[in-house]
Short mmCIF file of C-alpha atoms in Angstrom, two decimals:
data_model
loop_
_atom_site.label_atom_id
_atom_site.label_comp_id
_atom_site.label_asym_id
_atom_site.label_seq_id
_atom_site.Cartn_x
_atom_site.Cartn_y
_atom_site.Cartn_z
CA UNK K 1375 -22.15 146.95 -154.12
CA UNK K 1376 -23.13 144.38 -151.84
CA UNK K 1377 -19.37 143.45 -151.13
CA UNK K 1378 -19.25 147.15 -149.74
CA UNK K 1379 -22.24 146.05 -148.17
CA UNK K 1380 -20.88 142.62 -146.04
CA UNK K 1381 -17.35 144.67 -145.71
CA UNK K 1382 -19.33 147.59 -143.60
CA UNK K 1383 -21.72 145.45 -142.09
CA UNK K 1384 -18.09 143.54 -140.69
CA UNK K 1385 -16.69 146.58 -139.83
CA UNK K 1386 -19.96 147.20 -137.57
CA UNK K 1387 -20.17 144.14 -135.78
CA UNK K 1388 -16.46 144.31 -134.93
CA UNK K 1389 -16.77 147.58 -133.97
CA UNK K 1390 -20.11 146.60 -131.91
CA UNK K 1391 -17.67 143.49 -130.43
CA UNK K 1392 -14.60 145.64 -129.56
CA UNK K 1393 -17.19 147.66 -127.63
CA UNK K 1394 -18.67 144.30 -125.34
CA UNK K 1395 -14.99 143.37 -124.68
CA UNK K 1396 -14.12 147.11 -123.31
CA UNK K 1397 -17.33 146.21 -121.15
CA UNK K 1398 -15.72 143.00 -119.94
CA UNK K 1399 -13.22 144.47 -118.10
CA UNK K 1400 -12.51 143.35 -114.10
CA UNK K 1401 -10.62 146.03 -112.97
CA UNK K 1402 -13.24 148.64 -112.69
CA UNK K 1403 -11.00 151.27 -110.51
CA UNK K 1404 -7.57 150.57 -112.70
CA UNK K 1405 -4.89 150.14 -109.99
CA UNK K 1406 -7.16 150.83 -107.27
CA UNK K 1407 -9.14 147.73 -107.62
CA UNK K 1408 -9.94 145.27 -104.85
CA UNK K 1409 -10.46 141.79 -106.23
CA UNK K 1410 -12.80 140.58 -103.45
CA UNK K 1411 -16.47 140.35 -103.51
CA UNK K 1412 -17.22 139.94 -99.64
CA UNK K 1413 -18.61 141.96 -97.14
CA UNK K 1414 -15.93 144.05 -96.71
CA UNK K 1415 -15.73 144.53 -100.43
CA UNK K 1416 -16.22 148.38 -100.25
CA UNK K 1417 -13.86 149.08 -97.38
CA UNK K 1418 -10.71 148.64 -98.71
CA UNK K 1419 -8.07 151.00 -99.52
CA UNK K 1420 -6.78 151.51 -103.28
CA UNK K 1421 -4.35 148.49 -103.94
CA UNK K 1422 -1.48 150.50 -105.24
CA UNK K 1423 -1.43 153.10 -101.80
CA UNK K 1424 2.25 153.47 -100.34
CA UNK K 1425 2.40 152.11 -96.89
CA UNK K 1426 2.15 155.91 -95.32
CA UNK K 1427 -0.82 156.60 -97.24
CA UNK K 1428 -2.47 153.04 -96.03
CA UNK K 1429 -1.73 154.50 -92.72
CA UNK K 1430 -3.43 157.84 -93.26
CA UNK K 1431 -5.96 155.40 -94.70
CA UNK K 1432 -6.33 153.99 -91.43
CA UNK K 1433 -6.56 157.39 -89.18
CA UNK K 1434 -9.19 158.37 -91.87
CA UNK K 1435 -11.70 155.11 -91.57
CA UNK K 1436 -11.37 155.41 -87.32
CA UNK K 1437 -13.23 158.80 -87.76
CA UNK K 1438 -15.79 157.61 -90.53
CA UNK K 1439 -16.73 154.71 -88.74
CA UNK K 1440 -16.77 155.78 -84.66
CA UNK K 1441 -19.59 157.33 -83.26
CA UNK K 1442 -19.40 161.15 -82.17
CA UNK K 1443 -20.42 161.95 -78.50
CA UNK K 1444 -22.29 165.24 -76.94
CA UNK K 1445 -19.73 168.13 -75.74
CA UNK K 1446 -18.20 168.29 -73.71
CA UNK K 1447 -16.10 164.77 -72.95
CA UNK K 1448 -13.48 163.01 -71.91
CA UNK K 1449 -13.20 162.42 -75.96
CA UNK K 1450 -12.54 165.59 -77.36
CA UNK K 1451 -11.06 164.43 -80.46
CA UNK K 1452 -15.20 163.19 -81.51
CA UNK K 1453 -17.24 165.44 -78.95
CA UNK K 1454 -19.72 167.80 -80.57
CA UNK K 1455 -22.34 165.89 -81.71
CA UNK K 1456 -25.63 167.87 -82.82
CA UNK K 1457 -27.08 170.12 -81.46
CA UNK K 1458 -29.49 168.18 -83.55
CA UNK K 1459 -28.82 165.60 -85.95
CA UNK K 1460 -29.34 162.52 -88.25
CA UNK K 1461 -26.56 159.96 -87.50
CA UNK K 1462 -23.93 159.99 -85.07
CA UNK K 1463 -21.10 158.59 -87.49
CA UNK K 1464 -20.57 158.52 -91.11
CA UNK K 1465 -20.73 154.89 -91.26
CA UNK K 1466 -24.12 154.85 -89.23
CA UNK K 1467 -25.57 156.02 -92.59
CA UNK K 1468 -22.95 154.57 -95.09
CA UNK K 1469 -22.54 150.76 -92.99
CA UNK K 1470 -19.37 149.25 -93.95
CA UNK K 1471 -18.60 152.08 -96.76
CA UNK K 1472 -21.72 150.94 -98.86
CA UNK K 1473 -25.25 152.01 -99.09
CA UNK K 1474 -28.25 152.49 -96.59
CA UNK K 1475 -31.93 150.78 -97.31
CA UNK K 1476 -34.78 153.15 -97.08
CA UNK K 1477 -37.19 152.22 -93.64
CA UNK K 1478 -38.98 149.22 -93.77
CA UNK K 1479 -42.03 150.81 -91.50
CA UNK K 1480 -42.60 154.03 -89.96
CA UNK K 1481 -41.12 152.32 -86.62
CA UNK K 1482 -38.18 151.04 -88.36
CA UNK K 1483 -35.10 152.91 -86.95
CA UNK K 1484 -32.79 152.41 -90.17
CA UNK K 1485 -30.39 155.53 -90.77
CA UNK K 1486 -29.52 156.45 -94.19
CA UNK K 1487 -32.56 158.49 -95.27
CA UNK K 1488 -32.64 162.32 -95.00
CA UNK K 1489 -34.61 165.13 -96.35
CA UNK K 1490 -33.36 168.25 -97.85
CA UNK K 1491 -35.81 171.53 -97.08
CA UNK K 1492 -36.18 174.45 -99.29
CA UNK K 1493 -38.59 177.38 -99.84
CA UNK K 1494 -38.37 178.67 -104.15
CA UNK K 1495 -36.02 181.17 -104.70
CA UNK K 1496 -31.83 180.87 -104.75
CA UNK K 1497 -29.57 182.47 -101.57
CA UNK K 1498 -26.36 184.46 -102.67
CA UNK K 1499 -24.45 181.48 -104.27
CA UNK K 1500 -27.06 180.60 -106.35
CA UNK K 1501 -27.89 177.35 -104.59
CA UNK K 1502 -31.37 176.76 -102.67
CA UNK K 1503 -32.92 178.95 -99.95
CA UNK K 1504 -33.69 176.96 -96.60
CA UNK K 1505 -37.12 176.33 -94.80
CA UNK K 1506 -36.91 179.48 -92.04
CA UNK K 1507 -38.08 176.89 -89.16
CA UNK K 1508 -36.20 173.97 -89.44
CA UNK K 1509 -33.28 175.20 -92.02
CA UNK K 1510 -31.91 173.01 -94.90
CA UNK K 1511 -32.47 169.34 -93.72
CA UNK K 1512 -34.93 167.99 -91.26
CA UNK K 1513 -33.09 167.10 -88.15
CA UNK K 1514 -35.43 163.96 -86.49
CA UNK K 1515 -32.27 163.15 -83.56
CA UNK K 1516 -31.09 165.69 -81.17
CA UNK K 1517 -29.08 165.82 -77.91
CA UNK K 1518 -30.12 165.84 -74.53
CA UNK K 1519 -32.33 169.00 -73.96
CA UNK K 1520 -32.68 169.88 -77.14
CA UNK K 1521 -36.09 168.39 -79.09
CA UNK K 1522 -35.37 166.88 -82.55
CA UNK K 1523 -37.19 168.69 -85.77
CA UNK K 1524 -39.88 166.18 -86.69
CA UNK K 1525 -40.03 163.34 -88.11
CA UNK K 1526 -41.03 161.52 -91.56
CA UNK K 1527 -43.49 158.76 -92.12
CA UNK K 1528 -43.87 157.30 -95.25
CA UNK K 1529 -46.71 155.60 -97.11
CA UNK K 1530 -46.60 153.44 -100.10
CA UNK K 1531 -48.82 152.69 -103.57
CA UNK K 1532 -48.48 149.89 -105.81
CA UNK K 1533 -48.19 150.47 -109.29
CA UNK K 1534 -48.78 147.64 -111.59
CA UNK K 1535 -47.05 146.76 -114.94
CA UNK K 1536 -46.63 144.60 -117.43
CA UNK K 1537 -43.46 143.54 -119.75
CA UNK K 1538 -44.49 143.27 -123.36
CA UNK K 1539 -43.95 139.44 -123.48
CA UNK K 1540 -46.99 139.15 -120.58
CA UNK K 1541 -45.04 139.37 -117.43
CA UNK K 1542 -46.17 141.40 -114.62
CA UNK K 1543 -44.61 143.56 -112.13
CA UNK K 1544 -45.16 145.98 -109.32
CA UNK K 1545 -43.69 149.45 -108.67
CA UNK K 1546 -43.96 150.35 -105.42
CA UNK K 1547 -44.34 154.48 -104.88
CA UNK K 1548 -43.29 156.45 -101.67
CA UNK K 1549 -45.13 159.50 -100.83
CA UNK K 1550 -43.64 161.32 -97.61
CA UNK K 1551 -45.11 163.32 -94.59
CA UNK K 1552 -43.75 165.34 -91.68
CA UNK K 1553 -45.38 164.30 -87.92
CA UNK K 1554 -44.25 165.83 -84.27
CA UNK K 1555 -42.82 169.14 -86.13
CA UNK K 1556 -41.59 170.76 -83.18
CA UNK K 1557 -41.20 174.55 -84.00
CA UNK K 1558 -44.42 174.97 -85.59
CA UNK K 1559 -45.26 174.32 -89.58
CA UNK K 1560 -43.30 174.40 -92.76
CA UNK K 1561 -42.96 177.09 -95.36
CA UNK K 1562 -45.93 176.79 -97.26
CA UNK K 1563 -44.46 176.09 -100.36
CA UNK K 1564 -41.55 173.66 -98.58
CA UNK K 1565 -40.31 171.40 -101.25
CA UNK K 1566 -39.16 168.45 -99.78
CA UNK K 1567 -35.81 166.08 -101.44
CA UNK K 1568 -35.80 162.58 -100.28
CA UNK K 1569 -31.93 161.47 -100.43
CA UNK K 1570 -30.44 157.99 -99.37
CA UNK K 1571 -27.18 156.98 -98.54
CA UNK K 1572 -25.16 155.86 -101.93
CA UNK K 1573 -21.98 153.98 -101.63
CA UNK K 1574 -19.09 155.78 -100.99
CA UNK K 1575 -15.65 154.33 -102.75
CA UNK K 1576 -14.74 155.37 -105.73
CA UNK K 1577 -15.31 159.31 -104.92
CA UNK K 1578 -10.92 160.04 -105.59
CA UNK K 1579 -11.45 158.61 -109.20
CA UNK K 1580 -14.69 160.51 -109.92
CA UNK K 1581 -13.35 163.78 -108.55
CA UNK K 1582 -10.20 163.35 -110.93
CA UNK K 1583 -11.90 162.50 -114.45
CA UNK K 1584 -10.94 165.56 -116.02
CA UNK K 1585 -13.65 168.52 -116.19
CA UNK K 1586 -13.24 168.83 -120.17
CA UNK K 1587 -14.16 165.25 -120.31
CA UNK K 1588 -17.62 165.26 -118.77
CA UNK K 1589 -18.45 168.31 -120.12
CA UNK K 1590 -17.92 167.24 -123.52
CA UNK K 1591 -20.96 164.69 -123.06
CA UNK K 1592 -23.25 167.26 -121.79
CA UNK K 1593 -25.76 168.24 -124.64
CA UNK K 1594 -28.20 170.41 -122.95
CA UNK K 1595 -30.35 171.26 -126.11
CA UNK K 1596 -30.12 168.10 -127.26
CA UNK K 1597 -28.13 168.80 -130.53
CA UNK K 1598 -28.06 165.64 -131.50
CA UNK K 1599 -31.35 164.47 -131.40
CA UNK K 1600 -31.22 161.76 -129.71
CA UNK K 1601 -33.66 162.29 -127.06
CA UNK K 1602 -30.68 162.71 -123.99
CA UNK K 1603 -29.36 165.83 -123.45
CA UNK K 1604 -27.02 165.82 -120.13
CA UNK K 1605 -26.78 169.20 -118.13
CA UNK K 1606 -23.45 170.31 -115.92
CA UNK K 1607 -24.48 171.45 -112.65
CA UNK K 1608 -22.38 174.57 -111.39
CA UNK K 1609 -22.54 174.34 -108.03
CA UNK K 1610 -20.87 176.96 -105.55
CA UNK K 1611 -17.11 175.75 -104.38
CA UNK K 1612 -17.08 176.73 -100.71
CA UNK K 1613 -12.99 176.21 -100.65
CA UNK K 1614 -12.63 178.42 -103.83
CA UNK K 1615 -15.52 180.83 -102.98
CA UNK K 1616 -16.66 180.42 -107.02
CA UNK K 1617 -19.10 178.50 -109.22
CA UNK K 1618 -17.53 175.21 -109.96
CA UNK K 1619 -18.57 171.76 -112.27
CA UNK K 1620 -20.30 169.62 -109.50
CA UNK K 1621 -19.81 166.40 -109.78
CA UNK K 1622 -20.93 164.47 -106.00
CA UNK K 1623 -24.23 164.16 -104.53
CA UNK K 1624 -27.84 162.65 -105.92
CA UNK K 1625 -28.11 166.25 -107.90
CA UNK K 1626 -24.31 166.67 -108.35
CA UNK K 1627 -24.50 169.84 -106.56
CA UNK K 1628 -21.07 169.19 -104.75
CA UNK K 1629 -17.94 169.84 -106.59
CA UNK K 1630 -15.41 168.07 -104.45
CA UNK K 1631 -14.86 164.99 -102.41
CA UNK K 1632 -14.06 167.46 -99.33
CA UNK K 1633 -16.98 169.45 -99.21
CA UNK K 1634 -19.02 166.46 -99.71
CA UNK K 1635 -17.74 164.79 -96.64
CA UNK K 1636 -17.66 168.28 -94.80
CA UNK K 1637 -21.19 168.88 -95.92
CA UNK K 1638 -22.15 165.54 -94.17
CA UNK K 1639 -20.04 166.34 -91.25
CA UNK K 1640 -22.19 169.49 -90.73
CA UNK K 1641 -25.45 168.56 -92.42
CA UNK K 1642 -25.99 164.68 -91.27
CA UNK K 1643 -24.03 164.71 -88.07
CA UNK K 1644 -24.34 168.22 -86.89
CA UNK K 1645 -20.15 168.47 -86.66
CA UNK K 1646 -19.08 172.30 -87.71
CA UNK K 1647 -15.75 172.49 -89.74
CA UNK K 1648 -13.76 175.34 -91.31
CA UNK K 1649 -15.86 174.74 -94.44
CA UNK K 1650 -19.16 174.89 -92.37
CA UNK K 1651 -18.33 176.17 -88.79
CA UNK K 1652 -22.03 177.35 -88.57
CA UNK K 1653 -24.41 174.76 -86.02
CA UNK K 1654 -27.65 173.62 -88.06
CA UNK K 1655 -29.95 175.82 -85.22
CA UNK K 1656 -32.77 177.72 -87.33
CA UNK K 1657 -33.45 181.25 -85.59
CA UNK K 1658 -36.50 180.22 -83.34
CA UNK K 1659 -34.50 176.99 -81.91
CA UNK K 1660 -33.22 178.79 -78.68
CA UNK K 1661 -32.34 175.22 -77.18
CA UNK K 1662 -30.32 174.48 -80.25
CA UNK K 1663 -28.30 177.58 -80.32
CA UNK K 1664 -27.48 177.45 -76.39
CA UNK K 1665 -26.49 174.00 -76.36
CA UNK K 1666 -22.47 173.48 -75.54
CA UNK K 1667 -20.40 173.09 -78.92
CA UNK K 1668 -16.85 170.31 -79.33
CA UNK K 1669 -15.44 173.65 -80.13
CA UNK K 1670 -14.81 176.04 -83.10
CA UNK K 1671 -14.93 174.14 -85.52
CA UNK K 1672 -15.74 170.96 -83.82
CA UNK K 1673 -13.49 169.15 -86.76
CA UNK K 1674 -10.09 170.59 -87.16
CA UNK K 1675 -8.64 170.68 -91.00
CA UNK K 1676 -6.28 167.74 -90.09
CA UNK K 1677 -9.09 165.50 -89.44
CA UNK K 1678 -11.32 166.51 -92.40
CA UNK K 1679 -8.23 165.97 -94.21
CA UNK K 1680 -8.16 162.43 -92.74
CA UNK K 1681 -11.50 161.79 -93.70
CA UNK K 1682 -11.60 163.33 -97.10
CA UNK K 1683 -7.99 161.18 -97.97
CA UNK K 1684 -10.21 158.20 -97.00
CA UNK K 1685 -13.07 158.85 -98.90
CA UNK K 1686 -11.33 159.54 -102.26
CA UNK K 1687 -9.05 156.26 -101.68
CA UNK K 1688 -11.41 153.45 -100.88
CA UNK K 1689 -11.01 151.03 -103.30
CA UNK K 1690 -13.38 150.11 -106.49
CA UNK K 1691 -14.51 146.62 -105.86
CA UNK K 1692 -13.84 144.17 -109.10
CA UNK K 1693 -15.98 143.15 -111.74
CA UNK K 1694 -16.96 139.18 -111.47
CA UNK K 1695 -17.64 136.53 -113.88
CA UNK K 1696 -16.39 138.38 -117.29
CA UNK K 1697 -16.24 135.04 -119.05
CA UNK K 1698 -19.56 134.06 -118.49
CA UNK K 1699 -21.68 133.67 -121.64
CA UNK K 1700 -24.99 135.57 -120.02
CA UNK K 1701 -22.64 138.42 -118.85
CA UNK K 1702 -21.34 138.74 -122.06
CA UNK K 1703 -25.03 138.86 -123.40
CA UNK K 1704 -26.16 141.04 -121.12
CA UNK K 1705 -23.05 143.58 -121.84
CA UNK K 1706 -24.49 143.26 -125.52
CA UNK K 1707 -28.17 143.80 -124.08
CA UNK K 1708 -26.69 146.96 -122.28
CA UNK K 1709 -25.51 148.80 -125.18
CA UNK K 1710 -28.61 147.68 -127.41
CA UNK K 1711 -30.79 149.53 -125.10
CA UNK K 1712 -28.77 152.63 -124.74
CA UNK K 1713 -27.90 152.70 -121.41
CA UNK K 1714 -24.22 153.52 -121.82
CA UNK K 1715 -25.15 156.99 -123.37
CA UNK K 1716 -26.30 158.19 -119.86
CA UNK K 1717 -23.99 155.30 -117.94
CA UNK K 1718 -21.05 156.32 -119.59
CA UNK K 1719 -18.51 152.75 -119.14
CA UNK K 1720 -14.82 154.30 -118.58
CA UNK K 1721 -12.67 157.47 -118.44
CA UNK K 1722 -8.87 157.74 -118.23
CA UNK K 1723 -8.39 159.87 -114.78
CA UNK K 1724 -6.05 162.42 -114.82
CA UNK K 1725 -3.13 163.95 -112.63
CA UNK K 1726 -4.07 164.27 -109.21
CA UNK K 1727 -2.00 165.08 -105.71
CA UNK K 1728 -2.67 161.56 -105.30
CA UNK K 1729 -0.46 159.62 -107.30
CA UNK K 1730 -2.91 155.72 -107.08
CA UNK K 1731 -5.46 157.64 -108.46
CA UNK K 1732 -3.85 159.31 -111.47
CA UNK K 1733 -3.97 158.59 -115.02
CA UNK K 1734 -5.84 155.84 -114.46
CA UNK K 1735 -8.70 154.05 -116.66
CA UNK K 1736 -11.61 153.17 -114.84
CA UNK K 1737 -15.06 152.14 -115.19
CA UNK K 1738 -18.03 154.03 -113.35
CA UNK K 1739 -20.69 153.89 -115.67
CA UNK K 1740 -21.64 157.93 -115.22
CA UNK K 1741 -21.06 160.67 -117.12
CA UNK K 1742 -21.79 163.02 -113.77
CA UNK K 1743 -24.51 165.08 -115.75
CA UNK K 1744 -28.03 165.75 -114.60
CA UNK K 1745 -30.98 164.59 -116.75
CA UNK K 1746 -34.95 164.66 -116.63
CA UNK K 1747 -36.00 161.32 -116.08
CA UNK K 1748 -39.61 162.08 -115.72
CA UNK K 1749 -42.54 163.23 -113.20
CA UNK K 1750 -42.58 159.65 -110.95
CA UNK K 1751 -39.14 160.26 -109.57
CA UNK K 1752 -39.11 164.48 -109.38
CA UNK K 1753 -38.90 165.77 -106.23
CA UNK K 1754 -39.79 169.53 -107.12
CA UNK K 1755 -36.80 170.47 -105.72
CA UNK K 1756 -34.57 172.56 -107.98
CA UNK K 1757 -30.70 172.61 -106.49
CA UNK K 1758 -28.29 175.28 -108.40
CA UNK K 1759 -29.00 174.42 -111.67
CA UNK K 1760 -30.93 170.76 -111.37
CA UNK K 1761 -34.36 171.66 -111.69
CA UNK K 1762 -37.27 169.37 -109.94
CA UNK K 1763 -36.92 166.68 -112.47
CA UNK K 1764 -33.56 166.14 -113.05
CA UNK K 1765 -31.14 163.79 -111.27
CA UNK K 1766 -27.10 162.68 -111.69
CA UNK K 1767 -26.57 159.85 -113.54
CA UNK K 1768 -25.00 157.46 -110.24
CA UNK K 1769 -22.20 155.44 -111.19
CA UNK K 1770 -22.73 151.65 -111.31
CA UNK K 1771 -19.49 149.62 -110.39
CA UNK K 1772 -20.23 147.78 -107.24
CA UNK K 1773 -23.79 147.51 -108.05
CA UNK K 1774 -24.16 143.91 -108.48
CA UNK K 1775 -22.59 143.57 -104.46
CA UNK K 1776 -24.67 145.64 -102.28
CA UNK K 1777 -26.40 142.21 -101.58
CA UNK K 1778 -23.17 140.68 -99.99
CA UNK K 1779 -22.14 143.77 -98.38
CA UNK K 1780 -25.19 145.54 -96.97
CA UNK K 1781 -27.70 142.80 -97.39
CA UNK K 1782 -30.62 144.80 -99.19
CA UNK K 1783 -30.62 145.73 -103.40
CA UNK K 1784 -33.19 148.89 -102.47
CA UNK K 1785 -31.60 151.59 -105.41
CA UNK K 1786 -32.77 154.94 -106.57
CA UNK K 1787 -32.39 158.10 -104.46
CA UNK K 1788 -34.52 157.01 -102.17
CA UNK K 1789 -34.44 153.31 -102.34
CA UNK K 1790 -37.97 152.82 -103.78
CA UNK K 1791 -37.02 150.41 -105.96
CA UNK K 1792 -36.65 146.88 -104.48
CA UNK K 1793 -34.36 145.52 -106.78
CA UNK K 1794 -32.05 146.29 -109.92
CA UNK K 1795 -35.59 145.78 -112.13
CA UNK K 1796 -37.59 148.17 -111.35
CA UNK K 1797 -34.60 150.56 -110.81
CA UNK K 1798 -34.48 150.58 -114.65
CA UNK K 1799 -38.22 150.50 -114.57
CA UNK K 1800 -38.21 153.70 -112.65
CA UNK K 1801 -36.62 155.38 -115.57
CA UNK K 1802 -38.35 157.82 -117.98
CA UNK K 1803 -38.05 161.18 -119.22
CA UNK K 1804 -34.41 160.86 -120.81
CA UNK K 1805 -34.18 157.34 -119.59
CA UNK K 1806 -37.22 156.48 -120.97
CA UNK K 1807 -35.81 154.52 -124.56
CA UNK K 1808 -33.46 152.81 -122.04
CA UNK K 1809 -36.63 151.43 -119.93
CA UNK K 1810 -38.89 150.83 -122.60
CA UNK K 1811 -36.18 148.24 -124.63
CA UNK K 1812 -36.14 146.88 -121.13
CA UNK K 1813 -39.21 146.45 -120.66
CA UNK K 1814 -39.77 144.58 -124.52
CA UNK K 1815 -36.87 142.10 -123.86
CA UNK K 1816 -37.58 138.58 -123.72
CA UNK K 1817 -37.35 137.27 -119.72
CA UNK K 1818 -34.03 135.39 -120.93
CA UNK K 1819 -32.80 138.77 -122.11
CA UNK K 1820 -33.71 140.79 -119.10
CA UNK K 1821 -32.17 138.29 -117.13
CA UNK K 1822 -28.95 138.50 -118.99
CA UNK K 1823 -28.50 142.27 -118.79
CA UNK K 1824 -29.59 142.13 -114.82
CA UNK K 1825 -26.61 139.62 -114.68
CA UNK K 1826 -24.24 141.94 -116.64
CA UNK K 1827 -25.79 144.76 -114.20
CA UNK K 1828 -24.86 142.24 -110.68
CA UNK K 1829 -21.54 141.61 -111.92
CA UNK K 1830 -20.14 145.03 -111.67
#
């Protein structure tokens, strides 16, 4: 009997060490993968692009990164900027393809942080029904003539801690107001969705995990018992004009890489497309509406098309320092605390019109499914089928270098937390197992998963 015993017991820890090695993998996007770790480390196309596709590539990053001008110009390619508006490029919000900081003071002029407006109740496709005065995101930027929204200031509360072995820390907590509103108040019962920038490469590899794979994680009654259930959003597929898995955005209620960038286009940068071709000008706005348009729509389909092949082929960045001892413990340390249920490490991809990006195995630590993780981070916001609490699981390769290339480690959807720390400190509801082992490791062991969490 105990020779069963040891024999099992062998099988288990081999089992348990096959697992850490999968973790210790470098080449997080399979064939995609960029082995470089500097500031440019997000801005890369896929490694295994033919040389037309690098150059589509190309044509694709000149219209994420350049600014887009009021209509009309002598640019008409990039005129139509606004009427009102957030940023006037995609990189203004997304610097150097990675991922904006929240402002450091109500003065502070960072980009990157928006608000999403809705009043309760759905609109025809099931998704959420906009603010009548100032429509489905706060606009604080306009053009000439026209007056911006409003604007957001933001105060902050300190929430002490303490880890079990005596160490303290400090949460810090955002709480969010609206000043210079400039067609009158909100709905009474607004509800307001703070949303940062995230990182942007990787989106061609997350969009082709097949749809049978991430559903088969979601357990929305929690069947198993084991305190994480996982919900699909179905989201509303503008292209297909049908309910569809969503899979982009902070509550995955975006089901392609296209309408996510087309959504921005229209939402962030006030830039109509075939997708959108409406301008974001709330009845009531009469400057708004009058104002002179980069045409109809102000992005043709080729363009989009541009931009959309360079979002899905930026390259995954590489995983650093695999043979290190303390990333190797801290791979360990991940999977003790149950952080992979949620954080899901790889998926084989599957055919796409893409050929880099198919059938490959890649690491992303998500499993794309919504989950409550608890009253301090709800936003009261429900989005198709997210409800106020619940949020995506974000993917994690590339973590560890948003130090080197955007010079901040603010995570979270709205960058509260300061550092990778009290990101998982943050976590409850479902995530709240994952926190609390956290929060009872030794300081050596903390450290150790932190450095499994900055080499991704």
């Amino acid at each position: 009997m105990i020779a069963v015993s040891a024999i099992a017991s062998q099988r288990e820890q081999a089992a348990r060490q096959a697992e850490i090695d999968t973790l210790l993998t470098a080449a997080l996007g399979g064939d995609t993968t960029a082995f470089t770790s500097n500031r440019n480390a997000f801005s890369l196309s896929a490694r295994n692009l033919t040389n037309l596709e690098r150059r589509q590539f190309e044509v694709g990053d000149s219209f994420f990164n350049q600014n887009w001008v009021t209509a009309p110009a002598s640019t008409d390619a990039r005129d139509g900027l606004g009427p009102t508006f957030n940023a006037q490029s995609c990189s203004s919000c997304h610097t150097l393809d990675g991922r904006a900081s929240p402002p450091l003071s109500n003065d502070d002029p960072e980009r990157g942080l928006l608000f999403r407006l809705s009043i309760p109740g759905t609109d025809s496709t099931g998704g959420p029904v906009a603010d009548p005065n100032y429509g489905g995101q706060l606009q604080d930027r306009a053009i000439l003539k026209v007056q911006p929204e409003g604007r957001f200031l933001t105060t902050w509360t300190e929430i002490p801690g303490t880890y079990a072995d005596g160490d303290r820390y400090t949460l810090m907590k955002p709480e969010y107001s609206f000043d210079e509103l400039a067609f009158g108040q909100m709905h009474p019962q607004v509800m307001i969705s703070p949303r940062i920038a995230p990182v942007v490469f990787g989106m061609g590899l997350l969009e082709a995990i097949p749809e049978a794979d991430i559903l088969a994680q979601a357990d929305p009654d929690d069947a198993d018992g084991d305190g994480i259930s996982g919900r699909a959003n179905i989201v509303w597929d503008v292209r297909r004009q049908t309910t569809r898995l969503g899979r982009f955005g902070w509550k995955a209620n975006v089901p392609s890489v296209e309408q996510q960038v087309a959504g921005a286009f229209n939402g962030d940068i006030g830039i109509t497309s075939s997708l959108f071709p409406d301008e974001n000008c709330p009845a009531g706005q009469d400057e708004c509406a009058a104002a002179p348009n980069g045409g109809s729509p102000e992005v043709p389909d080729s363009r989009l098309d541009l931009v959309t092949f360079y979002n899905r082929t930026l390259a995954v960045p590489a995983m650093r320092d695999i043979d290190d001892p303390q990333v190797r413990d801290g791979a360990a340390l991940f999977l003790n605390a149950g952080c992979n249920v949620c954080h899901t490490p790889s998926y084989t991809t599957g055919t796409t019109d893409i050929d880099a990006l198919s059938e490959q195995v890649i690491f992303p630590y998500t499993d794309l499914l919504l989950h409550d993780m608890g009253d301090g981070l709800a936003d009261g916001r429900p989005d198709f089928l997210a409800d106020g609490n619940e949020w995506r699981t974000p993917p994690l390769w590339g973590i560890g270098l948003v130090d080197n290339v955007n010079g901040h480690t603010r995570f979270m959807h709205d960058g509260r937390a300061r550092n990778l720390a009290e990101a998982i400190l943050w976590h409850d509801g479902e995530g709240a197992a994952a926190k609390e082992a956290f929060r009872n490791y030794s300081r050596e062991e903390r450290e150790a998963l932190l450095r499994f969490l900055n080499s991704l």
